[in-house]
Short mmCIF file of C-alpha atoms in Angstrom, two decimals:
data_model
loop_
_atom_site.label_atom_id
_atom_site.label_comp_id
_atom_site.label_asym_id
_atom_site.label_seq_id
_atom_site.Cartn_x
_atom_site.Cartn_y
_atom_site.Cartn_z
CA MET A 219 17.01 134.01 252.56
CA LEU A 220 18.59 130.57 252.18
CA GLU A 221 16.56 127.67 250.83
CA VAL A 222 15.39 124.96 253.20
CA VAL A 223 17.69 121.95 252.83
CA SER A 224 17.13 118.25 253.41
CA LEU A 225 18.41 116.63 256.58
CA ASP A 226 20.95 114.65 254.54
CA ASP A 227 22.20 117.83 252.88
CA ALA A 228 22.51 119.55 256.26
CA ARG A 229 24.55 116.65 257.62
CA SER A 230 26.80 116.72 254.57
CA ALA A 231 27.30 120.48 254.74
CA VAL A 232 28.41 120.26 258.37
CA ALA A 233 30.71 117.27 257.82
CA ASP A 234 32.29 118.64 254.64
CA ARG A 235 33.04 122.01 256.21
CA PHE A 236 34.10 121.10 259.75
CA PHE A 237 35.20 117.46 260.04
CA PRO A 238 37.60 116.91 261.67
CA LEU A 239 37.22 119.73 264.17
CA ARG A 240 40.20 122.06 264.48
CA ARG A 241 41.90 121.82 267.89
CA GLY A 242 45.25 121.63 269.66
CA VAL A 243 47.37 118.55 270.31
CA ARG A 244 48.86 117.33 273.58
CA GLN A 245 50.73 114.26 274.79
CA VAL A 246 49.21 112.03 277.45
CA PRO A 247 50.50 108.96 279.29
CA LEU A 248 48.88 105.68 278.33
CA ASP A 249 47.01 105.43 281.65
CA ALA A 250 45.15 108.67 280.81
CA ALA A 251 44.54 107.98 277.11
CA ALA A 252 41.14 106.25 277.25
CA GLY A 253 38.43 108.54 275.91
CA CYS A 254 40.90 110.83 274.13
CA VAL A 255 40.96 111.27 270.34
CA LEU A 256 44.20 110.18 268.70
CA ALA A 257 45.93 113.00 266.78
CA ARG A 258 48.56 110.94 264.91
CA ASP A 259 48.54 107.51 263.31
CA VAL A 260 50.14 104.88 265.51
CA VAL A 261 52.55 102.86 263.35
CA ALA A 262 53.89 99.59 264.70
CA GLN A 263 57.66 99.59 265.07
CA GLU A 264 57.70 95.90 265.93
CA GLY A 265 55.56 92.84 265.40
CA VAL A 266 53.17 91.20 267.85
CA PRO A 267 53.69 88.52 268.94
CA SER A 268 57.45 88.45 268.54
CA PHE A 269 57.52 84.62 268.48
CA ASP A 270 55.26 81.68 267.60
CA ARG A 271 53.06 81.22 270.66
CA SER A 272 50.78 78.45 271.90
CA THR A 273 47.16 79.36 272.58
CA VAL A 274 46.49 76.30 274.78
CA ASP A 275 48.05 74.09 277.41
CA GLY A 276 49.21 70.92 275.67
CA TYR A 277 51.99 69.40 273.61
CA ALA A 278 53.90 70.89 270.69
CA VAL A 279 54.01 68.35 267.87
CA VAL A 280 54.67 67.77 264.20
CA ALA A 281 51.07 67.81 262.98
CA ALA A 282 51.60 64.95 260.49
CA ASP A 283 52.40 62.61 263.41
CA THR A 284 48.79 62.95 264.63
CA PHE A 285 46.96 62.27 261.36
CA GLY A 286 44.56 59.34 261.68
CA CYS A 287 44.83 58.97 265.43
CA SER A 288 41.78 58.35 267.65
CA ASP A 289 40.77 57.23 271.12
CA ALA A 290 41.04 53.62 269.95
CA LEU A 291 44.34 54.15 268.15
CA PRO A 292 46.29 57.06 269.69
CA ALA A 293 49.49 58.38 268.16
CA LEU A 294 52.46 57.52 270.37
CA LEU A 295 55.06 60.28 270.70
CA THR A 296 58.24 60.54 272.72
CA LEU A 297 58.26 63.38 275.26
CA VAL A 298 61.59 65.19 274.88
CA GLY A 299 61.15 68.24 277.11
CA GLU A 300 59.09 71.12 278.38
CA VAL A 301 58.77 74.82 277.51
CA ASP A 302 59.12 77.29 280.38
CA MET A 303 57.05 80.49 280.29
CA GLY A 304 59.11 83.51 279.28
CA ALA A 305 62.04 81.40 278.13
CA LYS A 306 63.25 80.35 274.69
CA PRO A 307 62.86 76.56 274.33
CA ASP A 308 66.14 74.64 274.69
CA VAL A 309 64.78 71.64 272.87
CA ALA A 310 63.50 71.08 269.34
CA CYS A 311 60.57 68.98 268.22
CA MET A 312 61.43 66.28 265.69
CA PRO A 313 59.05 63.84 263.96
CA GLY A 314 57.86 61.25 266.46
CA THR A 315 58.46 63.54 269.46
CA CYS A 316 56.50 66.15 271.43
CA VAL A 317 57.25 68.93 273.90
CA ARG A 318 55.01 69.90 276.85
CA ILE A 319 53.96 73.58 276.50
CA PRO A 320 51.80 76.03 278.51
CA THR A 321 49.40 78.63 277.09
CA GLY A 322 51.50 81.55 275.86
CA GLY A 323 54.70 79.53 275.69
CA GLN A 324 57.07 79.81 272.72
CA VAL A 325 56.62 76.99 270.23
CA PRO A 326 59.89 75.04 269.88
CA ASP A 327 61.69 74.70 266.56
CA GLY A 328 60.35 71.89 264.40
CA ALA A 329 56.81 71.93 265.84
CA ASP A 330 54.00 73.19 263.61
CA ALA A 331 50.98 72.56 265.88
CA VAL A 332 49.95 72.13 269.50
CA VAL A 333 47.57 69.41 270.72
CA MET A 334 45.30 70.39 273.61
CA LEU A 335 46.12 68.78 276.94
CA GLU A 336 42.73 67.05 277.25
CA TYR A 337 43.38 65.00 274.12
CA CYS A 338 46.67 63.67 275.40
CA GLU A 339 47.80 61.17 278.04
CA GLU A 340 51.25 60.67 279.52
CA TYR A 341 51.89 56.97 280.09
CA GLY A 342 54.74 57.41 282.59
CA ASP A 343 57.34 55.74 280.39
CA GLY A 344 58.36 58.84 278.47
CA THR A 345 55.66 58.51 275.84
CA VAL A 346 52.49 60.51 275.24
CA GLY A 347 49.33 59.23 273.59
CA VAL A 348 47.50 61.69 271.33
CA ALA A 349 43.84 60.82 270.73
CA LYS A 350 42.83 63.61 268.36
CA PRO A 351 44.58 64.83 265.22
CA VAL A 352 45.57 68.47 264.78
CA ALA A 353 46.12 70.39 261.55
CA PRO A 354 49.33 72.31 260.81
CA GLY A 355 49.11 75.69 262.58
CA GLY A 356 46.53 74.41 265.02
CA ASN A 357 46.46 76.25 268.37
CA ILE A 358 49.37 78.51 267.41
CA VAL A 359 49.52 82.28 266.98
CA PHE A 360 52.46 82.87 264.67
CA GLU A 361 55.01 85.65 264.84
CA ASN A 362 53.53 88.99 263.61
CA ASP A 363 50.06 87.44 263.27
CA ASP A 364 48.53 90.18 265.42
CA VAL A 365 50.59 93.18 264.32
CA LYS A 366 53.06 93.52 261.45
CA PRO A 367 55.95 96.02 261.61
CA GLY A 368 55.10 99.21 259.70
CA GLU A 369 51.35 98.61 259.94
CA VAL A 370 49.11 101.57 260.81
CA LEU A 371 47.77 100.14 263.99
CA ILE A 372 45.35 102.87 265.11
CA ALA A 373 44.36 105.70 262.77
CA ALA A 374 44.33 109.36 263.74
CA GLY A 375 40.84 110.44 264.75
CA THR A 376 40.14 107.25 266.69
CA THR A 377 38.61 107.69 270.12
CA LEU A 378 40.81 105.51 272.29
CA GLN A 379 39.02 102.72 274.14
CA PRO A 380 40.44 100.24 276.67
CA HIS A 381 41.24 97.70 273.93
CA HIS A 382 43.25 100.36 272.08
CA VAL A 383 45.17 101.07 275.27
CA GLY A 384 45.98 97.37 275.56
CA THR A 385 47.23 97.29 271.97
CA LEU A 386 49.50 100.28 272.59
CA ALA A 387 50.86 98.69 275.75
CA SER A 388 51.68 95.50 273.84
CA LEU A 389 53.97 97.58 271.62
CA GLY A 390 55.63 99.41 274.49
CA ILE A 391 54.01 102.75 273.62
CA ILE A 392 53.59 104.58 276.91
CA ASN A 393 52.68 108.05 275.59
CA CYS A 394 50.51 109.15 272.68
CA GLU A 395 49.48 112.38 271.01
CA VAL A 396 45.81 113.24 271.34
CA TYR A 397 43.62 116.18 270.48
CA GLU A 398 42.66 118.68 273.12
CA GLN A 399 39.06 118.51 274.27
CA VAL A 400 36.66 120.52 272.16
CA ASN A 401 35.42 123.64 273.97
CA VAL A 402 31.69 123.98 273.29
CA GLY A 403 30.00 127.26 274.14
CA ILE A 404 26.30 127.02 274.99
CA ILE A 405 24.00 130.04 274.83
CA SER A 406 20.27 130.08 275.56
CA THR A 407 18.22 133.05 274.38
CA GLY A 408 14.78 134.48 275.12
CA ASP A 409 13.12 137.10 277.34
CA GLU A 410 10.94 134.34 278.76
CA ILE A 411 13.80 132.02 279.77
CA VAL A 412 15.01 131.81 283.38
CA PRO A 413 17.67 129.55 284.92
CA ALA A 414 16.56 126.06 285.96
CA ASP A 415 16.89 126.91 289.65
CA VAL A 416 14.48 129.87 289.40
CA VAL A 417 10.74 129.52 289.96
CA PRO A 418 9.03 130.86 286.79
CA VAL A 419 6.38 133.55 287.07
CA ALA A 420 3.75 134.62 284.55
CA SER A 421 4.81 133.24 281.12
CA GLN A 422 8.42 132.52 282.04
CA MET A 423 9.97 129.10 281.38
CA ARG A 424 12.95 127.35 282.88
CA ASP A 425 15.98 126.94 280.64
CA VAL A 426 15.93 123.30 279.55
CA ASN A 427 18.12 123.56 276.48
CA ALA A 428 21.35 124.58 278.18
CA PRO A 429 21.41 121.62 280.63
CA VAL A 430 20.36 119.18 277.88
CA LEU A 431 22.94 120.39 275.37
CA ALA A 432 25.67 120.66 277.98
CA SER A 433 25.21 117.09 279.19
CA ALA A 434 24.98 115.83 275.60
CA ALA A 435 28.20 117.59 274.62
CA GLU A 436 30.02 116.31 277.70
CA ALA A 437 28.86 112.78 276.90
CA CYS A 438 30.70 113.20 273.58
CA GLY A 439 33.90 114.13 275.40
CA ALA A 440 33.65 117.92 275.04
CA ARG A 441 34.42 120.60 277.63
CA VAL A 442 31.36 122.83 278.06
CA ILE A 443 31.39 126.59 278.66
CA ARG A 444 27.94 127.92 279.54
CA PHE A 445 27.09 131.57 279.06
CA PRO A 446 24.34 133.58 280.81
CA ILE A 447 20.88 133.56 279.26
CA VAL A 448 20.68 136.26 276.58
CA PRO A 449 17.56 138.45 276.24
CA ASP A 450 15.89 138.99 272.85
CA ARG A 451 18.21 141.84 271.89
CA TYR A 452 20.43 141.80 268.85
CA ASP A 453 23.31 143.66 270.50
CA ALA A 454 23.28 141.37 273.54
CA LEU A 455 23.34 138.20 271.42
CA LEU A 456 26.06 139.59 269.15
CA ALA A 457 28.28 140.43 272.13
CA THR A 458 27.74 137.02 273.75
CA VAL A 459 28.46 135.04 270.58
CA ARG A 460 31.60 137.10 270.02
CA ALA A 461 32.72 136.34 273.57
CA ALA A 462 32.06 132.63 273.03
CA LEU A 463 34.11 132.60 269.83
CA GLU A 464 37.15 133.84 271.75
CA SER A 465 37.37 130.66 273.83
CA CYS A 466 35.30 128.00 272.05
CA ASP A 467 35.83 125.58 269.17
CA MET A 468 32.07 125.33 268.61
CA VAL A 469 29.09 127.43 269.68
CA LEU A 470 25.49 126.30 270.18
CA VAL A 471 22.83 129.01 270.33
CA SER A 472 19.32 127.83 271.17
CA GLY A 473 16.23 129.95 270.55
CA GLY A 474 15.79 132.92 268.26
CA SER A 475 16.17 130.78 265.15
CA SER A 476 12.75 131.35 263.60
CA ALA A 477 11.63 134.33 261.51
CA GLY A 478 9.95 136.38 264.23
CA GLN A 479 10.71 140.03 264.89
CA LYS A 480 12.86 139.21 267.93
CA ASP A 481 14.60 136.19 266.41
CA ASN A 482 18.10 137.58 266.07
CA THR A 483 20.21 134.45 265.65
CA GLU A 484 20.33 134.45 261.85
CA ARG A 485 21.20 138.15 261.77
CA VAL A 486 24.05 137.68 264.23
CA LEU A 487 25.45 134.56 262.55
CA SER A 488 25.23 136.13 259.10
CA GLU A 489 27.12 139.19 260.31
CA LEU A 490 29.87 137.16 261.96
CA GLY A 491 30.41 134.50 259.31
CA GLU A 492 29.12 132.53 256.35
CA MET A 493 25.66 131.00 256.76
CA LEU A 494 25.67 127.44 255.42
CA PHE A 495 21.96 126.83 255.80
CA HIS A 496 18.91 128.14 257.64
CA GLY A 497 16.00 125.76 257.66
CA ILE A 498 15.91 121.96 257.38
CA ALA A 499 13.05 119.91 255.99
CA VAL A 500 12.69 117.94 259.19
CA LYS A 501 10.29 117.64 262.11
CA PRO A 502 11.20 118.59 264.75
CA GLY A 503 14.01 121.07 263.99
CA LYS A 504 12.99 123.04 260.90
CA PRO A 505 14.46 126.44 262.02
CA THR A 506 17.96 125.00 262.57
CA MET A 507 20.86 126.91 261.05
CA CYS A 508 24.62 126.67 260.89
CA ALA A 509 27.33 129.22 260.10
CA ASP A 510 31.07 129.07 259.57
CA VAL A 511 32.75 131.83 261.58
CA ASP A 512 36.45 131.75 260.71
CA GLY A 513 36.43 127.94 260.75
CA VAL A 514 34.36 127.65 263.94
CA PRO A 515 30.93 125.97 263.56
CA VAL A 516 28.14 128.01 265.13
CA PHE A 517 24.75 126.31 265.28
CA GLY A 518 21.45 128.07 265.74
CA LEU A 519 19.18 125.46 267.31
CA PRO A 520 15.43 125.68 267.88
CA GLY A 521 14.09 126.90 271.19
CA HIS A 522 11.92 123.80 271.66
CA PRO A 523 14.02 121.40 273.75
CA VAL A 524 13.05 118.25 271.83
CA ALA A 525 13.90 119.87 268.51
CA ALA A 526 17.18 121.26 269.87
CA TYR A 527 18.17 117.84 271.22
CA PHE A 528 17.33 116.00 268.01
CA MET A 529 19.32 118.49 265.96
CA PHE A 530 22.24 118.09 268.33
CA LEU A 531 22.11 114.32 267.78
CA GLU A 532 21.85 114.66 264.00
CA LEU A 533 24.34 117.47 263.31
CA VAL A 534 26.53 118.17 266.34
CA ARG A 535 27.13 114.72 267.80
CA PRO A 536 28.89 113.40 264.65
CA LEU A 537 31.40 116.26 264.84
CA LEU A 538 32.11 115.77 268.53
CA ALA A 539 32.07 111.99 268.50
CA GLY A 540 34.42 111.71 265.54
CA ASP A 541 34.89 108.07 264.57
CA ARG A 542 32.61 106.69 267.28
CA LYS A 543 29.71 104.87 265.68
CA VAL A 544 26.22 105.67 266.88
CA LEU A 545 24.64 102.56 268.36
CA SER A 546 21.64 101.50 266.31
CA VAL A 547 19.14 98.67 266.64
CA ALA A 548 17.08 97.06 263.88
CA ALA A 549 13.48 96.76 265.04
CA LYS A 550 9.91 96.39 263.81
CA LEU A 551 7.34 99.09 264.47
CA SER A 552 4.71 98.01 266.97
CA ALA A 553 2.19 100.46 265.52
CA GLY A 554 1.80 102.60 262.43
CA VAL A 555 3.14 106.16 262.45
CA PRO A 556 1.63 108.80 260.12
CA SER A 557 3.90 111.60 258.99
CA ASN A 558 3.87 114.99 257.26
CA HIS A 559 4.57 114.75 253.56
CA GLY A 560 7.55 116.82 252.44
CA ARG A 561 9.60 116.71 255.65
CA SER A 562 11.68 114.02 257.30
CA GLU A 563 10.35 113.17 260.73
CA LEU A 564 12.30 111.95 263.75
CA VAL A 565 10.16 109.71 265.94
CA PRO A 566 11.13 108.72 269.52
CA VAL A 567 10.60 105.06 270.41
CA ARG A 568 11.00 102.62 273.26
CA ILE A 569 12.73 99.29 272.56
CA GLU A 570 10.95 96.15 273.77
CA GLN A 571 11.14 92.41 273.21
CA ARG A 572 7.84 91.15 271.82
CA ASP A 573 7.22 87.59 270.63
CA GLY A 574 10.94 86.98 270.25
CA GLN A 575 11.47 90.09 268.13
CA VAL A 576 12.85 93.56 268.81
CA ALA A 577 9.94 96.02 268.71
CA ALA A 578 10.09 99.79 268.36
CA VAL A 579 7.20 101.29 270.31
CA PRO A 580 6.43 104.89 269.27
CA ILE A 581 6.16 107.42 272.09
CA ARG A 582 2.84 109.20 271.66
CA GLY A 583 2.05 112.70 272.84
CA LYS A 584 2.15 116.35 271.87
CA SER A 585 5.32 117.45 270.12
CA GLY A 586 7.89 119.56 271.92
CA LEU A 587 7.54 117.98 275.38
CA ILE A 588 10.97 116.98 276.64
CA SER A 589 9.45 114.68 279.28
CA GLN A 590 8.36 112.34 276.47
CA LEU A 591 11.97 111.49 275.75
CA SER A 592 12.47 110.15 279.27
CA ARG A 593 10.36 107.17 278.19
CA ALA A 594 12.28 106.66 274.94
CA ASP A 595 15.48 104.72 274.16
CA GLY A 596 16.15 106.24 270.76
CA PHE A 597 14.53 107.41 267.56
CA PHE A 598 14.12 106.57 263.89
CA ALA A 599 13.64 108.69 260.80
CA ILE A 600 10.74 108.70 258.34
CA GLY A 601 11.83 109.90 254.90
CA ARG A 602 10.56 113.27 253.72
CA ASN A 603 8.71 111.75 250.76
CA LEU A 604 6.81 109.19 252.84
CA GLU A 605 3.46 109.76 254.51
CA GLY A 606 4.28 107.43 257.35
CA LEU A 607 5.17 103.82 258.11
CA ALA A 608 2.84 100.91 258.82
CA ALA A 609 2.93 98.59 261.80
CA GLY A 610 5.53 95.88 261.25
CA ALA A 611 7.78 98.09 259.14
CA GLU A 612 11.51 97.58 259.73
CA VAL A 613 13.21 100.66 261.16
CA ASP A 614 16.77 101.50 262.20
CA VAL A 615 16.56 102.93 265.72
CA ARG A 616 19.41 105.26 266.60
CA MET A 617 20.01 105.12 270.31
CA PHE A 618 20.30 108.21 272.47
CA LEU A 619 23.65 109.09 274.06
#
């Protein structure tokens, strides 16, 4: 029997063994890249921008010509030309002169700053008055300021977002290599479990875990494969897990993770692979286990839906989400929360604005009721060696998916 591990140790064991998840690679066009996970570093073959560019509408100048000017004593410069968008300037800027330039236009040779249009006035005689000084480099993005040739622009493992797509487009990259979606197999177990569309009789219960885990995995970009509910029989669970391993990059088994006579998950996972841990010092989620089956992570999650969901968020989501950071909010507890000494505790909360501060309001009620989470925005953790937190304590609330 494996020793119960801390939540931190469980996270580390999963990350050290399985991150990044093993999967295939495919090429996608840029228009379909958002949401995909990049499989290769993107290295810039050219710089961005490829020329010195104005960030404002105004006049390209030699910055020193504007030093000391004001509304009462404007600098007088000779207008010698204008920059056309998309064209290389055919005029240079010498001391005592200026060139009219639009936002995005190429800065002419000799100019080292651009004065905003609103601080300038054309007098109609070929001169321009500048009423506000500008420092060298002012209102200019210089060549290669944004991207330098040879720079690793986007690292492998990055989940591509719209701003990444824009960056790739700016470099003329129209295809990129991304990882295939992770196939996640989901298996619910228990003689008492019936599908969600079936009316329970006697002591039966609808399957909550499979829909919850499936939607959570899909929210992380995975492709879900759901298997039929498995009765409390060792041979049936063994056959179903084996079937899942044939087509899945990860398997989630909920139920059967405790030490009861019909709890077969540990026996099956131990037979198929190497058990990394069975039992975490956390509430809810103590019976959670994880095994390595030929490089495929197989999780045994608790049968209680709240516990299964929390363990998904703590252990599974980081693998599926890759580099994506979990949104967290710093808040102050609106009320004290007692806790069990010796185990970490995950506490659901609602986020509210109270007296100009962000408040974390604990969701009260009996443990294990999934309906409680519908009133929550996220959760925070109480350390295993604490007996609770007092009202006003600062907590880091990790938001749900």
